[in-house]
Coordinates of C-alpha atoms in Angstrom, one line a residue:
M1076 CA 1.3 -6.5 20.0
S1077 CA 0.7 -10.3 18.8
E1078 CA 3.3 -12.2 17.3
S1079 CA 1.8 -12.2 13.8
A1080 CA 1.8 -8.7 13.7
S1081 CA 5.3 -8.1 14.5
R1082 CA 5.9 -10.9 11.7
T1083 CA 4.4 -8.3 9.3
A1084 CA 6.1 -5.4 9.7
P1085 CA 9.9 -5.6 10.2
E1086 CA 9.8 -2.2 11.3
A1087 CA 7.6 -3.2 14.6
D1088 CA 10.6 -6.1 16.1
A1089 CA 13.2 -4.3 14.8
P1090 CA 15.7 -3.9 17.7
S1091 CA 16.1 -0.3 19.5
T1092 CA 19.6 1.8 19.1
G1093 CA 20.4 4.3 21.9
G1094 CA 16.3 4.0 23.0
R1095 CA 15.0 4.3 19.4
A1096 CA 13.8 1.5 17.2
L1097 CA 15.2 0.9 13.5
S1098 CA 13.1 1.0 11.1
H1099 CA 13.0 -2.2 8.3
R1100 CA 14.8 0.7 5.5
E1101 CA 17.6 1.4 8.5
I1102 CA 18.5 -1.8 8.7
M1103 CA 18.1 -2.4 5.1
T1104 CA 20.9 0.6 4.7
V1105 CA 23.1 -1.2 6.9
L1106 CA 22.6 -4.2 5.1
A1107 CA 23.8 -2.7 2.3
G1108 CA 27.1 -2.2 3.8
L1109 CA 27.7 -5.7 5.1
M1110 CA 26.8 -7.3 1.7
L1111 CA 29.5 -4.7 -0.3
G1112 CA 31.6 -6.0 2.5
M1113 CA 30.8 -9.9 2.3
L1114 CA 31.3 -9.0 -2.0
L1115 CA 34.5 -8.0 -1.2
A1116 CA 35.3 -11.5 -0.2
A1117 CA 33.4 -13.1 -2.2
L1118 CA 34.1 -11.9 -5.4
D1119 CA 37.6 -11.4 -4.8
M1120 CA 38.3 -15.7 -4.4
T1121 CA 35.9 -15.9 -7.4
I1122 CA 37.9 -13.6 -9.7
M1123 CA 41.5 -15.5 -8.1
A1124 CA 40.3 -18.3 -9.7
S1125 CA 40.1 -16.9 -13.1
A1126 CA 42.8 -14.7 -13.2
T1127 CA 46.0 -16.3 -11.0
K1128 CA 47.5 -18.5 -14.4
T1129 CA 47.7 -14.8 -16.1
I1130 CA 48.9 -12.9 -12.8
A1131 CA 52.1 -16.2 -12.8
D1132 CA 52.6 -15.4 -16.0
Q1133 CA 53.1 -11.8 -15.9
L1134 CA 55.7 -12.0 -12.6
H1135 CA 57.5 -14.9 -13.8
G1136 CA 56.1 -17.0 -10.8
Q1137 CA 54.0 -20.3 -11.7
T1138 CA 55.8 -22.6 -10.2
I1139 CA 55.0 -20.4 -6.5
Q1140 CA 51.7 -19.5 -7.4
A1141 CA 49.8 -22.3 -5.5
W1142 CA 52.0 -19.9 -2.0
V1143 CA 49.5 -16.9 -2.9
T1144 CA 46.3 -19.2 -2.6
T1145 CA 48.2 -20.7 0.4
A1146 CA 48.8 -17.1 1.7
Y1147 CA 45.1 -16.0 1.9
L1148 CA 44.3 -19.3 3.0
I1149 CA 46.3 -19.1 6.0
T1150 CA 45.6 -15.7 7.8
S1151 CA 41.8 -15.9 7.0
T1152 CA 41.1 -18.7 8.2
I1153 CA 43.0 -18.0 11.5
S1154 CA 41.5 -14.8 11.6
T1155 CA 37.6 -15.6 11.6
P1156 CA 37.7 -16.4 15.0
L1157 CA 39.4 -13.8 16.2
Y1158 CA 37.4 -11.2 14.6
G1159 CA 34.2 -13.3 16.7
K1160 CA 35.8 -13.0 19.9
L1161 CA 37.2 -9.3 19.6
S1162 CA 33.6 -8.4 18.3
D1163 CA 32.4 -9.6 21.7
I1164 CA 34.8 -7.8 23.8
F1165 CA 35.2 -4.3 21.6
G1166 CA 32.2 -4.5 19.8
R1167 CA 31.4 -5.4 15.9
K1168 CA 31.4 -1.8 14.3
P1169 CA 35.6 -1.0 15.1
M1170 CA 36.3 -5.0 14.3
Y1171 CA 34.3 -4.3 10.7
L1172 CA 35.1 -1.0 9.6
S1173 CA 39.5 -2.7 10.9
A1174 CA 38.5 -5.9 8.5
I1175 CA 37.5 -3.5 5.7
T1176 CA 40.6 -2.0 5.9
L1177 CA 42.8 -4.5 6.2
F1178 CA 41.8 -6.2 2.7
L1179 CA 41.8 -2.4 1.6
V1180 CA 45.0 -1.9 2.1
G1181 CA 46.0 -5.6 0.5
S1182 CA 44.0 -5.0 -1.6
V1183 CA 46.0 -2.2 -3.2
L1184 CA 49.6 -3.2 -2.2
S1185 CA 48.3 -6.7 -4.3
G1186 CA 47.6 -4.4 -7.1
V1187 CA 51.4 -3.1 -7.3
A1188 CA 53.0 -5.9 -6.5
N1189 CA 56.1 -6.9 -8.6
S1190 CA 56.8 -10.0 -8.0
M1191 CA 55.0 -13.4 -6.9
Y1192 CA 56.8 -13.2 -3.9
E1193 CA 55.5 -10.1 -2.7
L1194 CA 52.1 -10.5 -3.9
A1195 CA 51.8 -13.8 -1.7
A1196 CA 52.8 -11.2 1.3
F1197 CA 49.9 -8.8 0.1
R1198 CA 47.3 -11.0 -0.1
A1199 CA 48.3 -12.5 3.4
V1200 CA 47.1 -8.7 4.3
Q1201 CA 44.4 -9.8 2.3
G1202 CA 43.6 -12.2 4.6
L1203 CA 43.8 -10.6 7.4
G1204 CA 40.5 -8.3 6.9
A1205 CA 38.8 -10.9 4.7
G1206 CA 38.3 -13.3 8.0
G1207 CA 35.9 -11.3 9.0
L1208 CA 33.9 -9.3 6.1
M1209 CA 31.5 -12.8 6.5
S1210 CA 31.5 -14.0 10.2
L1211 CA 31.2 -10.3 11.3
A1212 CA 28.6 -9.3 8.8
L1213 CA 26.2 -12.3 9.9
A1214 CA 27.0 -11.6 13.7
I1215 CA 26.1 -7.7 13.2
I1216 CA 22.6 -9.3 11.5
A1217 CA 22.1 -11.4 14.4
D1218 CA 22.7 -7.9 16.7
L1219 CA 20.2 -6.2 14.8
V1220 CA 17.3 -9.1 13.9
S1221 CA 15.9 -11.7 15.6
P1222 CA 16.5 -15.3 14.5
R1223 CA 12.2 -16.2 13.6
E1224 CA 12.7 -13.1 11.1
R1225 CA 16.9 -12.9 10.9
S1226 CA 17.0 -16.0 8.1
R1227 CA 14.6 -12.8 5.5
Y1228 CA 17.7 -11.1 5.4
Q1229 CA 20.5 -13.3 5.3
G1230 CA 19.0 -14.9 2.1
Y1231 CA 20.7 -11.2 0.7
F1232 CA 24.2 -12.6 1.3
M1233 CA 23.5 -16.0 -0.1
G1234 CA 23.0 -13.8 -2.8
I1235 CA 26.0 -11.7 -3.0
W1236 CA 27.8 -15.7 -3.1
G1237 CA 25.6 -16.2 -6.2
I1238 CA 26.4 -13.6 -7.9
S1239 CA 30.2 -13.3 -7.2
S1240 CA 30.7 -17.2 -8.5
V1241 CA 28.7 -15.7 -11.6
A1242 CA 30.4 -12.3 -11.8
G1243 CA 34.1 -13.3 -10.8
P1244 CA 34.8 -15.4 -13.4
V1245 CA 33.9 -12.9 -15.6
V1246 CA 35.2 -10.0 -14.0
G1247 CA 38.2 -11.9 -13.5
G1248 CA 38.8 -13.2 -17.3
F1249 CA 37.6 -9.5 -18.6
F1250 CA 41.0 -7.7 -16.6
A1251 CA 43.3 -10.6 -16.8
G1252 CA 42.8 -11.0 -20.9
A1253 CA 43.3 -7.0 -21.1
G1254 CA 46.5 -5.4 -21.8
T1255 CA 46.2 -2.7 -19.8
F1256 CA 43.3 -0.2 -18.7
A1257 CA 43.1 3.3 -17.5
G1258 CA 46.8 3.0 -18.6
I1259 CA 47.6 0.7 -16.0
D1260 CA 48.1 -3.3 -16.5
G1261 CA 45.1 -5.5 -16.9
W1262 CA 45.3 -7.9 -14.2
R1263 CA 46.3 -5.4 -11.5
W1264 CA 42.5 -4.4 -11.7
V1265 CA 41.6 -7.4 -10.2
F1266 CA 43.0 -6.1 -6.7
L1267 CA 42.6 -2.6 -7.8
V1268 CA 38.9 -3.2 -8.3
N1269 CA 38.0 -3.8 -4.5
V1270 CA 39.2 -0.1 -3.8
P1271 CA 35.7 1.8 -4.5
I1272 CA 33.7 -1.0 -3.4
G1273 CA 35.3 -1.0 -0.4
I1274 CA 35.4 2.5 0.4
I1275 CA 31.5 2.6 -0.3
A1276 CA 31.3 -0.1 2.3
L1277 CA 33.1 2.0 5.0
I1278 CA 31.5 4.9 4.7
V1279 CA 27.9 3.3 4.8
V1280 CA 28.9 1.3 8.0
A1281 CA 30.9 4.5 9.7
K1282 CA 27.4 6.3 9.0
F1283 CA 24.5 4.0 9.5
L1284 CA 26.0 1.4 11.9
N1285 CA 24.9 2.5 15.3
V1286 CA 24.7 -0.9 17.7
P1287 CA 24.8 -0.3 21.2
H1288 CA 28.0 -1.9 22.8
K1289 CA 28.9 -2.1 26.3
R1290 CA 32.4 -3.1 26.7
V1291 CA 33.4 -6.2 28.6
L1292 CA 36.6 -6.3 30.7
H1293 CA 38.1 -9.4 28.9
R1294 CA 41.4 -10.5 29.0
I1295 CA 42.9 -11.3 25.2
D1296 CA 43.7 -14.9 25.2
Y1297 CA 47.0 -14.1 23.3
W1298 CA 48.5 -18.2 23.5
G1299 CA 45.2 -19.1 22.5
A1300 CA 45.3 -17.3 18.6
A1301 CA 49.1 -18.4 19.1
A1302 CA 48.7 -22.2 19.9
L1303 CA 46.0 -21.8 17.4
T1304 CA 47.8 -20.0 14.8
V1305 CA 51.0 -23.3 15.0
G1306 CA 48.0 -25.6 15.1
L1307 CA 46.4 -24.4 11.9
V1308 CA 49.2 -23.2 9.7
P1309 CA 51.3 -26.8 8.9
L1310 CA 48.2 -28.0 8.5
L1311 CA 46.7 -25.4 5.9
I1312 CA 50.1 -25.6 4.3
V1313 CA 50.3 -29.3 3.9
A1314 CA 46.6 -29.6 2.5
E1315 CA 47.9 -27.2 -0.1
Q1316 CA 51.2 -28.5 -1.0
G1317 CA 50.8 -32.5 0.3
R1318 CA 50.3 -33.3 -3.1
E1319 CA 52.9 -32.1 -4.3
W1320 CA 55.1 -33.3 -1.6
G1321 CA 53.9 -36.6 -1.4
W1322 CA 51.2 -37.3 2.0
G1323 CA 54.2 -39.2 3.5
S1324 CA 56.9 -37.5 3.1
A1325 CA 59.2 -36.1 5.3
A1326 CA 58.1 -32.1 5.5
A1327 CA 54.6 -33.6 5.3
L1328 CA 55.0 -35.4 8.4
A1329 CA 56.6 -33.4 10.2
M1330 CA 53.4 -30.6 9.7
Y1331 CA 50.7 -33.0 10.5
G1332 CA 53.2 -33.4 13.7
I1333 CA 53.5 -29.6 14.7
G1334 CA 49.7 -29.2 13.6
A1335 CA 49.1 -31.9 16.3
L1336 CA 50.9 -30.1 19.2
G1337 CA 49.2 -27.4 18.3
I1338 CA 46.2 -28.1 18.6
A1339 CA 46.9 -30.4 21.7
A1340 CA 48.3 -26.8 23.4
F1341 CA 45.0 -24.4 22.3
V1342 CA 42.9 -27.8 23.9
F1343 CA 44.6 -27.0 26.7
V1344 CA 44.9 -23.1 26.9
E1345 CA 41.3 -22.6 25.7
R1346 CA 40.5 -24.9 29.0
A1347 CA 42.7 -22.8 31.1
M1348 CA 41.0 -19.5 30.0
G1349 CA 37.7 -20.5 30.7
D1350 CA 35.2 -17.7 29.4
E1351 CA 37.8 -15.1 28.6
A1352 CA 39.0 -18.3 25.8
L1353 CA 39.5 -17.4 21.9
L1354 CA 36.5 -20.6 21.1
P1355 CA 35.8 -21.1 25.2
I1356 CA 35.3 -24.7 26.0
R1357 CA 31.8 -24.5 27.4
L1358 CA 30.2 -23.4 24.0
F1359 CA 30.8 -27.5 23.1
R1360 CA 29.0 -28.5 25.8
R1361 CA 26.1 -27.1 24.5
P1362 CA 24.6 -30.0 22.0
V1363 CA 23.5 -27.7 19.2
F1364 CA 26.4 -25.3 19.2
A1365 CA 28.7 -28.7 18.6
L1366 CA 26.3 -30.9 16.9
T1367 CA 26.0 -28.0 14.1
N1368 CA 29.8 -27.1 13.5
V1369 CA 30.1 -31.3 12.9
I1370 CA 27.5 -30.7 9.6
N1371 CA 29.3 -27.1 9.2
F1372 CA 32.8 -29.3 8.6
V1373 CA 31.0 -32.3 6.9
M1374 CA 29.2 -30.2 4.9
G1375 CA 32.0 -27.9 4.4
I1376 CA 34.0 -31.3 2.7
G1377 CA 31.6 -32.1 0.2
M1378 CA 30.6 -28.3 -1.2
F1379 CA 33.9 -27.5 -1.9
G1380 CA 34.7 -30.8 -3.7
M1381 CA 31.4 -30.0 -5.5
M1382 CA 32.4 -26.4 -6.1
M1383 CA 36.8 -27.9 -6.9
S1384 CA 35.0 -30.5 -9.0
L1385 CA 32.8 -28.6 -11.4
P1386 CA 34.7 -26.1 -12.5
L1387 CA 37.2 -28.3 -14.1
Y1388 CA 34.7 -30.8 -15.5
L1389 CA 33.1 -27.1 -17.5
Q1390 CA 36.3 -26.7 -18.5
I1391 CA 38.9 -29.6 -19.3
V1392 CA 36.0 -32.4 -20.4
K1393 CA 34.1 -29.5 -21.8
G1394 CA 36.4 -26.6 -23.2
S1395 CA 34.5 -24.0 -21.3
T1396 CA 36.7 -20.8 -20.8
P1397 CA 36.7 -19.6 -17.2
T1398 CA 34.3 -17.0 -18.1
E1399 CA 32.1 -19.2 -19.9
S1400 CA 32.3 -21.8 -16.5
G1401 CA 30.8 -18.8 -14.6
L1402 CA 28.0 -18.4 -16.8
Q1403 CA 27.2 -21.9 -17.3
T1404 CA 26.9 -22.1 -13.2
L1405 CA 24.0 -19.7 -13.1
P1406 CA 21.1 -22.1 -12.8
M1407 CA 23.8 -23.1 -9.2
T1408 CA 23.1 -19.9 -8.4
A1409 CA 19.7 -19.0 -9.0
G1410 CA 18.8 -22.5 -7.5
I1411 CA 20.5 -21.1 -3.9
L1412 CA 18.7 -17.9 -4.7
V1413 CA 15.1 -18.9 -4.2
A1414 CA 16.1 -21.4 -2.0
A1415 CA 17.3 -18.9 0.4
M1416 CA 14.5 -16.6 -0.1
G1417 CA 12.1 -18.9 0.0
S1418 CA 12.9 -21.0 2.9
G1419 CA 13.6 -17.4 5.0
V1420 CA 10.4 -16.5 4.6
L1421 CA 9.1 -19.3 5.8
I1422 CA 11.5 -19.9 9.1
S1423 CA 9.4 -16.2 9.3
K1424 CA 6.1 -17.5 9.3
T1425 CA 6.6 -21.0 10.7
G1426 CA 9.5 -20.7 13.0
R1427 CA 10.1 -24.0 12.5
Y1428 CA 13.9 -24.4 10.7
K1429 CA 15.4 -27.9 10.7
R1430 CA 13.4 -29.8 8.2
F1431 CA 15.0 -27.2 5.2
P1432 CA 18.7 -28.5 6.5
V1433 CA 17.2 -32.2 6.4
M1434 CA 16.0 -31.7 3.1
G1435 CA 18.9 -29.3 1.5
L1436 CA 21.7 -31.6 2.6
A1437 CA 19.3 -35.1 1.5
I1438 CA 18.8 -33.1 -2.2
V1439 CA 23.0 -31.9 -2.1
S1440 CA 23.6 -35.5 -1.5
A1441 CA 21.3 -36.9 -4.6
A1442 CA 22.7 -33.8 -6.7
M1443 CA 26.3 -34.9 -5.8
F1444 CA 25.2 -39.0 -7.3
L1445 CA 23.8 -37.5 -10.5
F1446 CA 26.7 -35.0 -11.0
A1447 CA 28.9 -38.5 -10.8
Q1448 CA 27.4 -39.2 -13.9
I1449 CA 27.7 -36.8 -16.2
G1450 CA 30.7 -37.6 -18.6
V1451 CA 31.7 -36.0 -22.2
D1452 CA 28.8 -36.4 -24.3
T1453 CA 26.5 -35.3 -21.5
P1454 CA 24.1 -32.7 -22.8
M1455 CA 25.0 -29.0 -21.0
W1456 CA 21.0 -28.9 -20.5
Q1457 CA 21.7 -32.1 -17.9
T1458 CA 24.7 -30.6 -16.3
M1459 CA 23.0 -27.2 -15.7
A1460 CA 19.9 -28.8 -14.6
V1461 CA 21.8 -30.8 -12.3
M1462 CA 23.3 -27.7 -11.2
A1463 CA 20.2 -26.0 -10.3
I1464 CA 19.2 -29.3 -8.1
A1465 CA 21.9 -28.5 -6.1
G1466 CA 21.7 -24.7 -5.8
V1467 CA 18.6 -25.6 -4.1
G1468 CA 20.0 -28.1 -1.9
L1469 CA 22.7 -25.3 -0.9
G1470 CA 20.4 -22.8 -0.2
L1471 CA 18.2 -24.8 1.8
C1472 CA 20.8 -25.6 4.6
M1473 CA 23.8 -22.9 4.8
Q1474 CA 22.2 -20.4 6.3
T1475 CA 19.8 -22.3 8.7
L1476 CA 22.6 -24.0 10.1
I1477 CA 24.1 -20.5 11.2
L1478 CA 20.8 -19.8 12.5
A1479 CA 20.4 -22.9 14.7
I1480 CA 24.0 -22.1 15.8
Q1481 CA 23.1 -18.2 17.0
N1482 CA 19.9 -19.4 18.1
D1483 CA 21.5 -21.8 20.4
V1484 CA 24.1 -19.5 22.5
Q1485 CA 23.3 -16.3 25.2
A1486 CA 23.5 -13.0 23.1
K1487 CA 27.6 -12.6 24.6
D1488 CA 28.8 -15.5 22.6
M1489 CA 27.3 -14.2 19.3
G1490 CA 30.9 -13.1 17.4
V1491 CA 32.5 -15.9 18.4
A1492 CA 29.7 -18.2 18.2
T1493 CA 29.0 -16.9 14.3
S1494 CA 32.6 -17.0 13.3
S1495 CA 33.0 -20.8 14.4
A1496 CA 30.3 -21.7 12.0
T1497 CA 32.8 -19.8 9.3
F1498 CA 35.6 -20.9 11.0
F1499 CA 34.6 -24.8 10.9
R1500 CA 33.2 -24.8 7.5
S1501 CA 36.0 -23.1 6.2
I1502 CA 38.6 -25.9 7.3
G1503 CA 36.0 -28.4 5.9
G1504 CA 36.6 -26.5 2.8
T1505 CA 40.7 -27.1 2.8
V1506 CA 40.4 -30.4 3.6
G1507 CA 37.6 -31.1 0.9
T1508 CA 39.7 -28.9 -1.7
A1509 CA 43.2 -31.1 -0.1
V1510 CA 41.5 -34.6 -0.1
F1511 CA 39.5 -34.1 -3.6
L1512 CA 42.3 -32.9 -5.6
S1513 CA 44.2 -35.8 -4.3
I1514 CA 41.8 -38.4 -5.5
L1515 CA 41.2 -36.5 -8.9
F1516 CA 44.9 -36.8 -9.5
S1517 CA 45.8 -40.0 -8.3
V1518 CA 43.3 -42.0 -10.2
V1519 CA 43.5 -39.3 -13.5
G1520 CA 46.2 -41.0 -14.7
S1521 CA 44.9 -45.0 -14.9
K1522 CA 41.4 -43.8 -15.8
I1523 CA 43.3 -41.7 -18.9
A1524 CA 45.7 -44.6 -19.7
A1525 CA 42.2 -47.3 -19.8
A1526 CA 40.5 -44.9 -22.1
F1527 CA 43.9 -44.8 -24.1
A1528 CA 43.9 -48.4 -24.3
S1529 CA 40.2 -48.9 -25.4
V1530 CA 40.5 -47.2 -28.4
R1531 CA 43.9 -48.6 -29.8
T1532 CA 41.9 -50.6 -32.3
D1533 CA 40.1 -47.9 -33.6
P1534 CA 41.5 -46.9 -37.2
A1535 CA 40.4 -42.8 -36.6
F1536 CA 42.5 -42.9 -33.6
A1537 CA 45.4 -44.9 -35.4
V1538 CA 45.2 -42.1 -38.5
A1539 CA 44.9 -39.4 -36.3
L1540 CA 47.8 -40.2 -34.1
R1541 CA 49.9 -41.5 -37.5
Q1542 CA 49.1 -37.5 -38.2
D1543 CA 50.5 -36.1 -34.6
P1544 CA 54.0 -37.7 -34.6
D1545 CA 55.2 -35.2 -31.6
F1546 CA 51.5 -36.3 -29.4
A1547 CA 52.7 -40.2 -30.3
Q1548 CA 56.4 -39.5 -29.0
R1549 CA 55.1 -37.8 -25.7
L1550 CA 52.4 -40.8 -25.5
Q1551 CA 54.8 -43.4 -25.5
G1552 CA 56.5 -42.0 -23.3
G1553 CA 54.7 -40.8 -20.4
G1554 CA 55.4 -37.4 -21.2
L1555 CA 51.3 -35.5 -20.9
D1556 CA 51.9 -33.4 -18.9
L1557 CA 48.2 -33.0 -16.8
N1558 CA 49.0 -29.3 -14.9
N1559 CA 48.6 -27.5 -17.9
T1560 CA 46.1 -28.7 -19.7
E1561 CA 46.1 -25.7 -22.5
F1562 CA 47.2 -28.8 -25.4
L1563 CA 43.8 -30.2 -25.0
N1564 CA 42.4 -27.2 -27.5
T1565 CA 44.3 -27.6 -30.4
L1566 CA 45.0 -32.0 -30.1
D1567 CA 42.9 -33.5 -32.4
P1568 CA 39.8 -34.6 -31.4
T1569 CA 40.0 -37.9 -31.8
L1570 CA 43.5 -37.7 -29.7
A1571 CA 41.7 -35.4 -27.0
R1572 CA 39.2 -37.5 -26.5
P1573 CA 40.5 -39.8 -24.5
I1574 CA 41.9 -37.8 -22.4
L1575 CA 38.6 -36.5 -21.9
T1576 CA 37.0 -39.4 -20.7
G1577 CA 39.7 -40.0 -18.1
F1578 CA 39.2 -37.0 -16.8
A1579 CA 35.2 -37.1 -17.3
D1580 CA 35.8 -40.3 -14.9
S1581 CA 38.0 -39.0 -12.5
I1582 CA 36.2 -35.9 -11.6
D1583 CA 32.6 -38.5 -11.4
T1584 CA 34.7 -40.1 -9.2
V1585 CA 35.1 -37.1 -7.1
F1586 CA 31.1 -36.4 -7.0
M1587 CA 30.9 -40.0 -6.0
V1588 CA 33.1 -39.7 -3.2
G1589 CA 31.5 -35.9 -2.4
G1590 CA 28.3 -37.7 -2.5
F1591 CA 28.6 -40.4 0.4
V1592 CA 30.7 -38.0 2.5
T1593 CA 27.3 -35.3 2.2
L1594 CA 25.6 -38.7 3.2
V1595 CA 27.2 -38.5 6.4
A1596 CA 25.8 -34.6 6.7
F1597 CA 22.8 -35.5 6.2
V1598 CA 22.4 -38.8 8.7
L1599 CA 23.8 -36.0 11.3
I1600 CA 21.1 -33.9 11.0
W1601 CA 18.6 -35.8 12.1
F1602 CA 20.1 -35.4 15.5
L1603 CA 20.2 -32.3 15.7
K1604 CA 17.2 -30.6 18.4
E1605 CA 15.4 -28.5 17.2
V1606 CA 15.3 -25.0 19.8
P1607 CA 12.0 -22.5 19.6
L1608 CA 13.4 -19.6 17.6
S1609 CA 13.7 -16.3 19.8
D1610 CA 11.4 -13.2 18.9
K1611 CA 14.5 -10.7 20.4
S1612 CA 17.5 -9.5 18.5
G1613 CA 20.6 -9.9 19.9
I1614 CA 20.8 -6.4 21.1
Q1615 CA 17.4 -7.1 22.9
R1616 CA 18.8 -10.6 24.4
A1617 CA 22.1 -8.9 26.0
A1618 CA 19.7 -5.9 27.4
E1619 CA 17.6 -8.6 28.9
D1620 CA 20.7 -11.1 30.3
E1621 CA 22.2 -7.3 31.7
A1622 CA 18.9 -6.4 33.6
A1623 CA 18.8 -10.4 35.3
A1624 CA 23.1 -9.8 36.0
A1625 CA 21.5 -6.5 38.2
P1626 CA 19.9 -7.4 40.8
A1627 CA 22.2 -10.1 41.5
A1628 CA 25.3 -8.1 41.0
V1629 CA 23.5 -5.6 43.7
R1630 CA 22.4 -9.0 46.1

């Protein structure tokens, strides 16, 4: 069959499973199960963002709520490369079913938690499952579909994240605000809602995902996993807690030291383990793999900085509720969907992909600099227009970078290579969130002070201040608590204006720094070598590699 004919009939280039070719419909059935699994992780993150404060109030644990996030972050980040390597050894299906099961167990346990300490422990169980939900879904699609056709299917995954970014705050706000629902505390449904979705995903994946796998006899890299844990746990903890502890505090310095030793030990172990390493060092000798993961890390820093700053701007400066802010980001979701789907079709037709992350990173950088100009009085339509631009940029580059990595490595490394892309982007996101939050709260005090200084001679401000002696006293004594901005909802708009201006200016600083970070990724992408896309799926490539190795083994 001709190359053009194979591109117009997805059934034609579908891989064979057990001697039979999967039809396009069968691939879409499997994809539905994978999308439900990914929906669990994506929806959970966005729901928790809007419900954590309410949950902490219910469980009387506001002071330790950060540990609920940190526990999940630690286990999901560390388990990501583990799932990739174990799926290369034992097969994708059992590992993906294990990931969904662990996530469901963690969800049920979190739904019955009676303290914040219990919730943190159960969220850690959830994280163990979440680590495999995204990376394994992408690896499974790589097994089933050739790189040239794959970007079309991966666009659906981008849609899941886009939908979750909107639906999550709406669902989280609904359950968090509900006293009880079906006789159960409303906030508990934040976790229990995962159960029916997960059960359907388990059934679909168990029944329809039948990918042939020849088990590879490998030692499991336990020492590498232990060293990675020692290296990452302290660094993830300090990333979450460093602003409160102080980045130069004794506790933070101890975390840096332990983390550095753990990472050094991890590199040593991986060198010693060779091909059986959790993250084989030989992969980093491949220029495309190494450079693309560096770009993933840098892009993760800038992207998560933007994702963190936008809700703060909408909810603090514009006064939107979490539900409203989720709906206001619809233009970004639309941009991601259109760009991801459109670029997928073009990649399938042309076989060329480098141009899309080049354009995408340029667009994201431009959007970040445009975001740095928004203020208290910026019309919402302008901000939403920039969101659409940013969404287009993200849609052009996120899936394409994963495609470049998958296309570059051997079929036997597909799991570990795919998980590495998710892993480095996640680490970049953690670093970005920590750094940008630190920047925000290090400058917001001086920005607010400067804003108050500029209005002290304003007669309207003076009148409003005299009418609110409590606020005047707090302002004079430096007693503004910026960890809880709910007081802005009831404060006289004239008095609130300098605080909003200070926050807007501080968030602009974050966007500006994020723009320069994204520019670094844009410069790096020009050095990426475009490797022609294979027209064979991961299964077909693995079969060819096995057939080629058989005569050599006989000789």
